[in-house]
Coordinates of C-alpha atoms in Angstrom, one line a residue:
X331 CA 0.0 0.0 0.0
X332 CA 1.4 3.5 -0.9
X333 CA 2.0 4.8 2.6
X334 CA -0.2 8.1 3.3
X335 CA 1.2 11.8 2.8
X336 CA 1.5 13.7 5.8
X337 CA -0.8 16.1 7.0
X338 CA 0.7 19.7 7.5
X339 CA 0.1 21.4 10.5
X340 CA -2.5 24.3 10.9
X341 CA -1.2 27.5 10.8
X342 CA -2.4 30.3 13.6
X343 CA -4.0 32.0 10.8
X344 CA -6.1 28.8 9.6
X345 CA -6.6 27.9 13.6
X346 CA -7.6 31.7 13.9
X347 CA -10.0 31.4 11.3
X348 CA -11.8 29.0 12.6
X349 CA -12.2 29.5 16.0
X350 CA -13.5 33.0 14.1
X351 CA -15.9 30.9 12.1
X352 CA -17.1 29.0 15.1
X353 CA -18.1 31.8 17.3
X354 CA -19.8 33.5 14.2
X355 CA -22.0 30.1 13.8
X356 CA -22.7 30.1 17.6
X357 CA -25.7 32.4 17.7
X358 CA -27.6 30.7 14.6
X359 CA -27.0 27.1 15.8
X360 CA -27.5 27.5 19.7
X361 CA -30.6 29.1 18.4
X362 CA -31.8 26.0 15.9
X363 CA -34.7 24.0 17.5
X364 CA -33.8 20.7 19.0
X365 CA -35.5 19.4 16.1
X366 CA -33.4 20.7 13.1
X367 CA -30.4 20.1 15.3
X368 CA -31.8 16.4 15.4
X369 CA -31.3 16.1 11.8
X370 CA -28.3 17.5 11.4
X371 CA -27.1 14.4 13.2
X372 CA -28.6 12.3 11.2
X373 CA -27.3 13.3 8.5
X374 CA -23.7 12.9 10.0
X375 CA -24.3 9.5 10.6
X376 CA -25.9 8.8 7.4
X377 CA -22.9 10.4 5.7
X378 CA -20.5 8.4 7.9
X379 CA -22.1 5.4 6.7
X380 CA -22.3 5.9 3.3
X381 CA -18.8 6.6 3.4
X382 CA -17.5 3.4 5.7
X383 CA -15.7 1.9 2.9
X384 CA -13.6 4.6 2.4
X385 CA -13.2 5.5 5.7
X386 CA -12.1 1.7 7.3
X387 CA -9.1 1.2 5.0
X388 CA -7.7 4.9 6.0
X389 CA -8.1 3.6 9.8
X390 CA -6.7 0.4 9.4
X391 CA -3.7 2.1 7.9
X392 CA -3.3 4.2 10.5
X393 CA -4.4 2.8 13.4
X394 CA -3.6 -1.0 13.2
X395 CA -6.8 -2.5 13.9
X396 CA -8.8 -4.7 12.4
X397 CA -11.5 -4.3 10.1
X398 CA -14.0 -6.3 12.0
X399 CA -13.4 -4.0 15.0
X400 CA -13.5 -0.5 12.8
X401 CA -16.5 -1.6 11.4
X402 CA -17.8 -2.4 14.7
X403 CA -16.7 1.0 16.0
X404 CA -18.1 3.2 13.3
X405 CA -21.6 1.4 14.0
X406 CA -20.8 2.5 17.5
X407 CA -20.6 6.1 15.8
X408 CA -23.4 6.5 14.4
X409 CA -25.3 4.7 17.1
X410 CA -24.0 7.7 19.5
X411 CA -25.0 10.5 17.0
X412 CA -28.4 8.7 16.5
X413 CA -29.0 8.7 20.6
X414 CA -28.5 12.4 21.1
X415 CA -30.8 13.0 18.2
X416 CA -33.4 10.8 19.7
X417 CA -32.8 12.4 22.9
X418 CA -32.7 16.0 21.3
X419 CA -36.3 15.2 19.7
X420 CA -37.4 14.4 23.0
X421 CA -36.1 17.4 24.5
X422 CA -36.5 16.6 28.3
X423 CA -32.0 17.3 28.2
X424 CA -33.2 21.1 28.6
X425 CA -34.5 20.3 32.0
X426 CA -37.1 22.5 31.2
X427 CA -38.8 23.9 34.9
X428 CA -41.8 26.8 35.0
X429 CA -42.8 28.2 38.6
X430 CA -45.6 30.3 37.8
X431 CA -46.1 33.7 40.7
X432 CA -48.2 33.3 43.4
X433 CA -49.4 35.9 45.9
X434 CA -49.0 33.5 48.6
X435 CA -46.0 31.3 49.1
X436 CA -44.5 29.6 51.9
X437 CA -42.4 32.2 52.3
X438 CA -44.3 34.9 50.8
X439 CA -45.2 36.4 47.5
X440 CA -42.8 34.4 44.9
X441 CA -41.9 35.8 41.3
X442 CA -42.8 34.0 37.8
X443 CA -39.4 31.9 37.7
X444 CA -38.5 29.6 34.0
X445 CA -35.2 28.0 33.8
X446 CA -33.7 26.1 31.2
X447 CA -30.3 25.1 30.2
X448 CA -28.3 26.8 27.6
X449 CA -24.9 26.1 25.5
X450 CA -22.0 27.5 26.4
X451 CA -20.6 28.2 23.2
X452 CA -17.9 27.0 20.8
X453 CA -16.0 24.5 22.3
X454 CA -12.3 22.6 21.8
X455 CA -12.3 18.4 21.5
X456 CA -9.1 16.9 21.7
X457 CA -9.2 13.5 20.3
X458 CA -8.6 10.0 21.7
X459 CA -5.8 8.1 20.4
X460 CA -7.6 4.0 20.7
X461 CA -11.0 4.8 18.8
X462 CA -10.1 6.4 15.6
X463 CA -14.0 6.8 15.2
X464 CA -15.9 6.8 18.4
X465 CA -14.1 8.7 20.7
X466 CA -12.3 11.3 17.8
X467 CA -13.8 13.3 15.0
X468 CA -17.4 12.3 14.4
X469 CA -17.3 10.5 18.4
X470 CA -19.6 11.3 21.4
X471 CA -17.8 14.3 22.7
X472 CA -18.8 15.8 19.4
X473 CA -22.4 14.8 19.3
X474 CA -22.6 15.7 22.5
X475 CA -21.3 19.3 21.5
X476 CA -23.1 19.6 18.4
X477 CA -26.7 18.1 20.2
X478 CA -26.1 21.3 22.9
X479 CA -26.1 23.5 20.4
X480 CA -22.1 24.4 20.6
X481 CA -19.5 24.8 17.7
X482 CA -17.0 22.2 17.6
X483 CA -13.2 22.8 17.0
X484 CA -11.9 19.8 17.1
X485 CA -8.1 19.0 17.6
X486 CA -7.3 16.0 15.8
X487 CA -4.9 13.0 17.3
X488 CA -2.0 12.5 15.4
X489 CA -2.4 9.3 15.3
X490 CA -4.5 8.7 12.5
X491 CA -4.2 12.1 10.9
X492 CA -5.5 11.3 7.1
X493 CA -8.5 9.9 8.3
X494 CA -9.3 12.3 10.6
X495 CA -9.2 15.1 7.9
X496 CA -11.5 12.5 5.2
X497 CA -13.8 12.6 8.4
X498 CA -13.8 16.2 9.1
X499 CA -14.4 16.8 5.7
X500 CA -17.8 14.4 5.6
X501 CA -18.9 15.6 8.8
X502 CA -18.7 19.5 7.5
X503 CA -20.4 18.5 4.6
X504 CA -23.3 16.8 6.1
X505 CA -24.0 19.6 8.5
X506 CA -23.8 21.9 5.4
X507 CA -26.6 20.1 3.4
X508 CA -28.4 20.0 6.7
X509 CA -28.8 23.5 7.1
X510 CA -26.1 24.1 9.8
X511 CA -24.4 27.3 9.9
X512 CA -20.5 27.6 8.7
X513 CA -18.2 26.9 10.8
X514 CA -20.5 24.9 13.1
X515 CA -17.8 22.8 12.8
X516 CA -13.7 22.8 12.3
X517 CA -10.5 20.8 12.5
X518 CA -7.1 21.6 13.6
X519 CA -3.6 19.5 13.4
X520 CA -0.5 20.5 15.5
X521 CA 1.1 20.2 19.1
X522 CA 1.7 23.7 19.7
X523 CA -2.0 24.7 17.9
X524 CA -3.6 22.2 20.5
X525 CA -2.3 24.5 22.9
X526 CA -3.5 27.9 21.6
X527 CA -6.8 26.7 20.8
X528 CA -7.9 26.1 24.5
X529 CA -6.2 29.3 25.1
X530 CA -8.0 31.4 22.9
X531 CA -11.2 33.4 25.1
X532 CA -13.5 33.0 22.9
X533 CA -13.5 28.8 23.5
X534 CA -16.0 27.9 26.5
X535 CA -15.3 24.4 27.4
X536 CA -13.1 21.4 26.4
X537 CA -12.7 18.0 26.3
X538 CA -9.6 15.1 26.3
X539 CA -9.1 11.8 26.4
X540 CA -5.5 10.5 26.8
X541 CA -2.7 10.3 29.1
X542 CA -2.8 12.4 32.8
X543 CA -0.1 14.6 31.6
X544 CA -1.7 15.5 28.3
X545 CA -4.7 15.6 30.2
X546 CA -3.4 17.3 33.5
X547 CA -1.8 20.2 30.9
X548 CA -4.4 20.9 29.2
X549 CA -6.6 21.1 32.3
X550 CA -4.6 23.8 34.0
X551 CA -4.2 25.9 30.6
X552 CA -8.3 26.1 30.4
X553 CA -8.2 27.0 34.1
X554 CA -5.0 29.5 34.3
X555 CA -7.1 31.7 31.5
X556 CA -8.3 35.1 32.3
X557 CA -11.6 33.6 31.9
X558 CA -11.1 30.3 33.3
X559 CA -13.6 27.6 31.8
X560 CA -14.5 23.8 32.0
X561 CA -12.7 21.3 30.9
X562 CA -13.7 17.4 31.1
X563 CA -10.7 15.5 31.1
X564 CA -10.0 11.5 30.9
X565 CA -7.0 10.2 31.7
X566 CA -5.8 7.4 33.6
X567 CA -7.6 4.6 34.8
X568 CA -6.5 1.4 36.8
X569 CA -10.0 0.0 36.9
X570 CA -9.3 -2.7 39.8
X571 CA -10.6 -6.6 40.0
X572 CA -11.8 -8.7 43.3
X573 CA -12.0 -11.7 43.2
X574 CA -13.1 -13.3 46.3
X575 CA -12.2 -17.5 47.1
X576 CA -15.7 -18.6 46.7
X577 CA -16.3 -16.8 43.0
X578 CA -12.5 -18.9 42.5
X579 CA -14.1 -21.9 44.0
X580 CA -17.1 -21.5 41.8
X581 CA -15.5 -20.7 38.4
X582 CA -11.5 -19.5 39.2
X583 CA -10.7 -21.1 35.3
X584 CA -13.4 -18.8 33.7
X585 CA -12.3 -15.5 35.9
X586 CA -8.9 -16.9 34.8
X587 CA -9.7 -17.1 31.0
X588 CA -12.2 -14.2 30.5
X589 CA -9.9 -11.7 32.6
X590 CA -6.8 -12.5 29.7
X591 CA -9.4 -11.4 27.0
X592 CA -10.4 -8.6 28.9
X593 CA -7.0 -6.9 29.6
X594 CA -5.7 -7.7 26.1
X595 CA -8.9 -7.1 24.5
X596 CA -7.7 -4.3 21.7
X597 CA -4.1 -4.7 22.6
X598 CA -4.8 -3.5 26.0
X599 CA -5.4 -0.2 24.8
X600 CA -9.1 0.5 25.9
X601 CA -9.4 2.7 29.0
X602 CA -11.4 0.6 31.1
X603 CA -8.7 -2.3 30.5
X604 CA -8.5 -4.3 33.7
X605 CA -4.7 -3.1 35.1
X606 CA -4.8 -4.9 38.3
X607 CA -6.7 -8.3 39.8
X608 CA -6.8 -9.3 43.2
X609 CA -6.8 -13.1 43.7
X610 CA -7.1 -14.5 47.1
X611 CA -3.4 -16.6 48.6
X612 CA -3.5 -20.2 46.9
X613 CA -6.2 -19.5 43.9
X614 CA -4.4 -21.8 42.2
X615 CA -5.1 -20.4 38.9
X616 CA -1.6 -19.8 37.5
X617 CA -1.4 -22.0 35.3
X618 CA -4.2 -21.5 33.8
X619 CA -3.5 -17.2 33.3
X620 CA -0.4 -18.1 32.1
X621 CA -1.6 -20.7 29.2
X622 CA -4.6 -18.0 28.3
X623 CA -1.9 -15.5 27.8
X624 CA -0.1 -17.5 25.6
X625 CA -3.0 -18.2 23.9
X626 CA -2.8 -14.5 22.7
X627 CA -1.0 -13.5 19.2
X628 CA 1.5 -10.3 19.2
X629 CA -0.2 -7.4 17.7
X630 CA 0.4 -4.6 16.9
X631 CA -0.1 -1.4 18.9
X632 CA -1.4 1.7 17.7
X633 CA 1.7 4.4 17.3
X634 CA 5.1 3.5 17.4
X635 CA 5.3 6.0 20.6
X636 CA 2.7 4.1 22.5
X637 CA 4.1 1.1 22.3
X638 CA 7.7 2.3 23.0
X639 CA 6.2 3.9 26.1
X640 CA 4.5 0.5 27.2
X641 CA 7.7 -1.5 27.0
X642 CA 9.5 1.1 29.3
X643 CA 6.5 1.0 31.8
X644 CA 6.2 -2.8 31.8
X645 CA 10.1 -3.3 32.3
X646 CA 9.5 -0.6 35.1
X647 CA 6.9 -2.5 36.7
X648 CA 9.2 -5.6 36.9
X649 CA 12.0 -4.3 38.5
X650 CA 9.4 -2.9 41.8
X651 CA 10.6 -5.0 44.8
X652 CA 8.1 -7.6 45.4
X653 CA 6.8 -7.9 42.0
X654 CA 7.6 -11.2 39.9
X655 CA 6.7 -11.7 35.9
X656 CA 4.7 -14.8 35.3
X657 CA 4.5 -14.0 31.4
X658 CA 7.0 -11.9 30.0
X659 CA 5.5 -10.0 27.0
X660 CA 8.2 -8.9 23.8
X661 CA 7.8 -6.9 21.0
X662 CA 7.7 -10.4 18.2
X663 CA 6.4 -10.3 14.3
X664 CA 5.7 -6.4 14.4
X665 CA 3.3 -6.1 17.4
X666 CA 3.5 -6.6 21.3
X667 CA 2.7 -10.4 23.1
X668 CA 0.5 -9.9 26.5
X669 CA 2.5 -9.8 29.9
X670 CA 1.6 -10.4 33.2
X671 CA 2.9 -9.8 36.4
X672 CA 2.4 -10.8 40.2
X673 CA 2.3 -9.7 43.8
X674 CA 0.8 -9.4 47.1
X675 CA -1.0 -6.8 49.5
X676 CA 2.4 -6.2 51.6
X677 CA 3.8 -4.8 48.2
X678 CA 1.2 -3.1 47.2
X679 CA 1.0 -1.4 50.4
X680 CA 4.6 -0.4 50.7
X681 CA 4.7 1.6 47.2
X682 CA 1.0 2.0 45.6
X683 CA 2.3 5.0 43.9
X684 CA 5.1 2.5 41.9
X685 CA 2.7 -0.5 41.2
X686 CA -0.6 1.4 40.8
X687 CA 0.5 3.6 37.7
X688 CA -1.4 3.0 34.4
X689 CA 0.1 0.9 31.8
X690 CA -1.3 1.7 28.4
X691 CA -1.2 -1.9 26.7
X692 CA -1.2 -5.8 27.0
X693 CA -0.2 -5.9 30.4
X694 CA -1.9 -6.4 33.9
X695 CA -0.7 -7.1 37.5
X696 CA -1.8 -9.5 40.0
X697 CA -1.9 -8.9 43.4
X698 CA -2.6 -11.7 46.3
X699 CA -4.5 -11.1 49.5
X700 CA -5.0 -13.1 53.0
X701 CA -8.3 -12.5 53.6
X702 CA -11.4 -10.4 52.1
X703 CA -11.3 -8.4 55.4
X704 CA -8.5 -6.4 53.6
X705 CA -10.1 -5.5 50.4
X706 CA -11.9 -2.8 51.1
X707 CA -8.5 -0.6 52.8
X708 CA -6.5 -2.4 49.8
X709 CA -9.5 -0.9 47.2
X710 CA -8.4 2.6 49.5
X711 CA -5.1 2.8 48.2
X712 CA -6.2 3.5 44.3
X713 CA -6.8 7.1 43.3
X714 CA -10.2 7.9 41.7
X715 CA -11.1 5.1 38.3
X716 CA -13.5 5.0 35.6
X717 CA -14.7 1.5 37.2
X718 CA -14.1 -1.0 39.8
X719 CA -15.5 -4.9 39.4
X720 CA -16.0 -7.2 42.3
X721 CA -16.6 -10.8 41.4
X722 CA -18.3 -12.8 44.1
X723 CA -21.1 -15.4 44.9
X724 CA -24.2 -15.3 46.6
X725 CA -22.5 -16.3 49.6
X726 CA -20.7 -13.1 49.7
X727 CA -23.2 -10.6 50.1
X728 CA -23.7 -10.5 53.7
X729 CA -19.8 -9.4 53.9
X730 CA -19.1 -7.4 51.0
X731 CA -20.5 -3.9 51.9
X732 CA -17.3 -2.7 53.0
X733 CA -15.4 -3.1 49.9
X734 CA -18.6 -2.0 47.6
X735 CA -18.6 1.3 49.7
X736 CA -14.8 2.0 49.4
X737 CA -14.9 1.5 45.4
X738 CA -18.0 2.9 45.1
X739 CA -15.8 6.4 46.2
X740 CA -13.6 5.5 44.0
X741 CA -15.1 5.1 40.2
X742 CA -17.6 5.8 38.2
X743 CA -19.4 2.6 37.6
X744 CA -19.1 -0.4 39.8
X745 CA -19.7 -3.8 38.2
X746 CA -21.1 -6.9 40.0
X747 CA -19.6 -10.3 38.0
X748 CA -18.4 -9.0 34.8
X749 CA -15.6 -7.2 33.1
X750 CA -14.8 -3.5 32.6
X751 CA -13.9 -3.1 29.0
X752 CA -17.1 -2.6 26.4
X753 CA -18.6 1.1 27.6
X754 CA -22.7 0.6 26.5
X755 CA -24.2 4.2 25.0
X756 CA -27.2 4.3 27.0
X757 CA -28.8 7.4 29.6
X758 CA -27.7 5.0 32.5
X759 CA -24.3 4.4 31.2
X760 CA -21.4 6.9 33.6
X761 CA -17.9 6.8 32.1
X762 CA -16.0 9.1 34.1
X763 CA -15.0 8.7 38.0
X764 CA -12.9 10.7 40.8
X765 CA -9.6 12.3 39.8
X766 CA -7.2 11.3 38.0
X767 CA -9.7 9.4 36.2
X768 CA -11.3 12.7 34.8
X769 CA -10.9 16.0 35.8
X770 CA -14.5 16.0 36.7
X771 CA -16.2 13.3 38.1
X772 CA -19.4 14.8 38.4
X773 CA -20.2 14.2 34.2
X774 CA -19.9 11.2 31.8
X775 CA -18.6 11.2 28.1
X776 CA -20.7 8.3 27.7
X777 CA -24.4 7.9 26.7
X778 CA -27.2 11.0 26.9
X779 CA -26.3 12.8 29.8
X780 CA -22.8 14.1 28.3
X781 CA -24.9 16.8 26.9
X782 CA -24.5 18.4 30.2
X783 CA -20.5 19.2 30.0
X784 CA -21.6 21.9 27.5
X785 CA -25.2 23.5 28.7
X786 CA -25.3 25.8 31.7
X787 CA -28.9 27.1 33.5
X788 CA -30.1 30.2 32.8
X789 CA -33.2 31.5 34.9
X790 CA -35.8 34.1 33.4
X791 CA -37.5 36.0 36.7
X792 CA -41.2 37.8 35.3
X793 CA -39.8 37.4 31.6
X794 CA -42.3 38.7 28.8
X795 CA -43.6 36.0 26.6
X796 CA -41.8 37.5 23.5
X797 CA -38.5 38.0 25.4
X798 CA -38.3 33.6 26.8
X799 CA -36.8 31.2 24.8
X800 CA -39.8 28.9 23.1
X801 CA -38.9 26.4 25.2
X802 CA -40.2 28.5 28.5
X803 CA -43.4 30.5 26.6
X804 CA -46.8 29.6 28.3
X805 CA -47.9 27.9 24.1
X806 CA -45.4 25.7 24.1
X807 CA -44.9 25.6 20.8
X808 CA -42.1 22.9 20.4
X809 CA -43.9 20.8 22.5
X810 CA -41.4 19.7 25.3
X811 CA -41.8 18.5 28.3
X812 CA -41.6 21.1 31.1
X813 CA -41.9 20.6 35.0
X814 CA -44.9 23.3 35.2
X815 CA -45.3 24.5 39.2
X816 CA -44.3 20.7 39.7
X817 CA -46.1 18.8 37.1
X818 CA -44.2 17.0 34.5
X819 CA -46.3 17.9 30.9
X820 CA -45.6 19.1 27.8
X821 CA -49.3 20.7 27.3
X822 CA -49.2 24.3 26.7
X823 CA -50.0 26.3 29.6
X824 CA -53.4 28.1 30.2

């Protein structure tokens, strides 16, 4: 295959230009009704679609996956840009809430009071790395944008360059023939253009999925701004395993076998990739991690960089006192073999910082424990994850509270008997947890309610019916629901 040209960098000019664009289309498209932003959605995963042959080979190229799991991941696209439409149609995301006056209140006479939520603005997305299509160009932290009602700039990974500008390019297009405004939406390429994009005042939020100091930087640029402004962060991610005797007793050779597919699962490049597994003393499952693991052909990882990085961080790991290498991955036939490593709770204790750090690839560490009375202060000694699984038995459940509380302060989502990595798009779905998991725990990337990183509330106090947004007049006219002086409806008022 003819390798790809490079992409050139954006110039300030260009980057100028279209942050310039982007606040000029913020006015007309925060303006759109939910509805005619609904279709422009569609019409970006239509064109996405329509396009998947051309796209796939371009990420393949780059990227180094497979073409069954591109395909997979583009369905996952459009499935994400399809949700928000849905949910855009059904407009309850406004959180629409009318208190009419009343002469008499509680505590006293009380104003007409209507509040809504609004979008912020244009805003920047920094794309992942490990999901050239669901979590970069076209993923969810730009439908999530473009549902609000905000501009998107969007800084492309340099990982897979080419296809993010073929993207770009069909996603403009579509939200052209769809009525959208120019300059709704823009990319950018470059380290140091990454940099003055968040910088620039007239950007009101920003996202980033990556490493914690890519993440971290980033973060404190959008906050040391005169006008300081959110920025939703995901970075590192441990996402911790329990296993307690009686789930090994029950089925220790299935947790064996379906915790190697889990942590190698994409080359071990998935966020929610299981980085540590607590087994309890004499599991006696070694054996059988160690055949799964061979079990598992080299492959290839996504940049050169990464997997440089991974091999320093894995022979890192191995040298930590108290930690042993059952499986000893290598760099064979052009891609990286699975490694594994073991300890136990006395190590773990005497350095967390050393053993606990995230290790972007096809590697995961073992640690064994006494007795299930010391899970819950061993589950204190992780920082804040995107998830935290416990595997247990009905046996179990009069003694596990303690340890469901601790993780429960520590992630995001909290699995009972199954395995982190695979992140379902749904309104229950949170994937986001304490720091240094994101830089805000209190939102999700993930399914419907990531509309709310860009949307703030705005309240209108004894507002003239011409002066409220349609959403807040008494007629109703785009028929949403609205909590009216407590009543969930979306009649028109009286």
């Amino acid at each position: 295959m003819t390798p790809l040209e490079p992409v050139a960098n954006t110039t300030k000019l260009e980057l100028a230009e279209t942050i310039t664009a982007a606040a000029a289309a913020f006015p007309t498209f925060a303006a759109a009704t939910p509805a005619s932003r609904a279709t422009m959605l569609d019409a970006v995963a239509d064109a996405i679609e329509d396009a998947v042959d051309e796209l796939v080979p371009l990420a393949i190229e780059e990227s180094h996956l497979t073409h069954t799991r591109l395909t997979g991941e583009v369905k996952r696209t459009t499935f994400q840009l399809r949700t928000f439409s849905a949910a855009l149609r059904e407009g309850q995301y406004l959180e629409a809430i009318i208190e009419t006056a009343a002469a008499a209140g509680p505590l006293g006479p009380t104003p007409d009071l209507r509040r809504m939520l609004l979008p912020v603005g244009p805003v920047a997305i920094y794309a992942a790395s490990n999901f050239p299509f669901a979590f970069s160009v076209a993923g969810g932290d730009t439908a999530s944008a473009l549902a609000a009602g905000c501009p998107v700039v969007l800084k492309a990974h340099p990982g897979h360059p080419q296809l993010s500008r073929r993207t770009a390019e069909i996603v403009t297009k579509a939200l052209d023939s769809a009525g959208a405004p120019a300059g709704t939406f823009g990319i950018v390429h470059g380290y140091d253009v990454g940099v003055d994009l968040l910088s620039d005042e007239r950007i009101t939020g920003g996202s980033f999925t990556g490493s914690i100091p890519g993440g971290r930087a980033l973060f404190d640029i959008a906050n040391a701004r005169p006008t300081p402004i959110p920025f939703y962060a995901e970075m590192g991610s441990i996402n911790p395993v329990f296993v307690t005797s009686a789930a090994v007793h029950s089925r220790g050779h299935a947790i064996a076998t379906d915790y190697i597919a889990s942590f190698t699962l994409g080359v071990g490049q998935f966020c929610t990739k299981p980085g540590v597994l607590f087994l309890p003393s004499g599991h006696g499952l070694r054996e059988r991690l160690v055949s799964a693991a061979a079990e598992v052909a080299p492959t290839p990882m996504l940049t050169a960089g990464i997997a440089d990085r991974f091999g320093h961080l894995v022979d890192e790991l191995g040298r930590q006192p108290g930690v042993d290498t059952l499986v000893a991955g290598s760099a064979v036939e052009g891609g990286w073999s699975p490694s594994l490593l073991i300890t136990d709770a006395d190590a773990l204790r005497a350095d967390p910082a050393a053993l606990l750090e995230e290790r972007f690839g096809p590697t995961s560490l073992i640690v064994e424990y006494q007795h299930e009375s010391e899970l819950a202060a061993l589950a204190g000694l992780f920082g804040g994850n995107l998830t935290a699984t416990v595997h247990g038995e009905e046996s179990d459940l009069g003694s596990l509270g303690p340890l469901i509380d601790a993780v429960t302060g520590k992630a995001g989502r909290v699995l009972w008997n199954g395995w982190p990595t695979g992140v379902t798009v749904s309104p229950a779905m949170q994937h986001g947890g304490p720091y240094p998991a994101t830089a805000a725990a209190l939102h999700t990337s993930v399914g419907t309610t990531a509309i709310r990183r860009w949307l703030r509330p705005v309240c209108y106090q004894s507002m003239p019916q011409r002066l409220l947004p349609p959403a807040l007049r008494d007629a109703n006219e785009l028929g949403l629901p609205r909590r009216v002086d407590g009543v969930l409806t979306s009649e028109a008022m009286a």
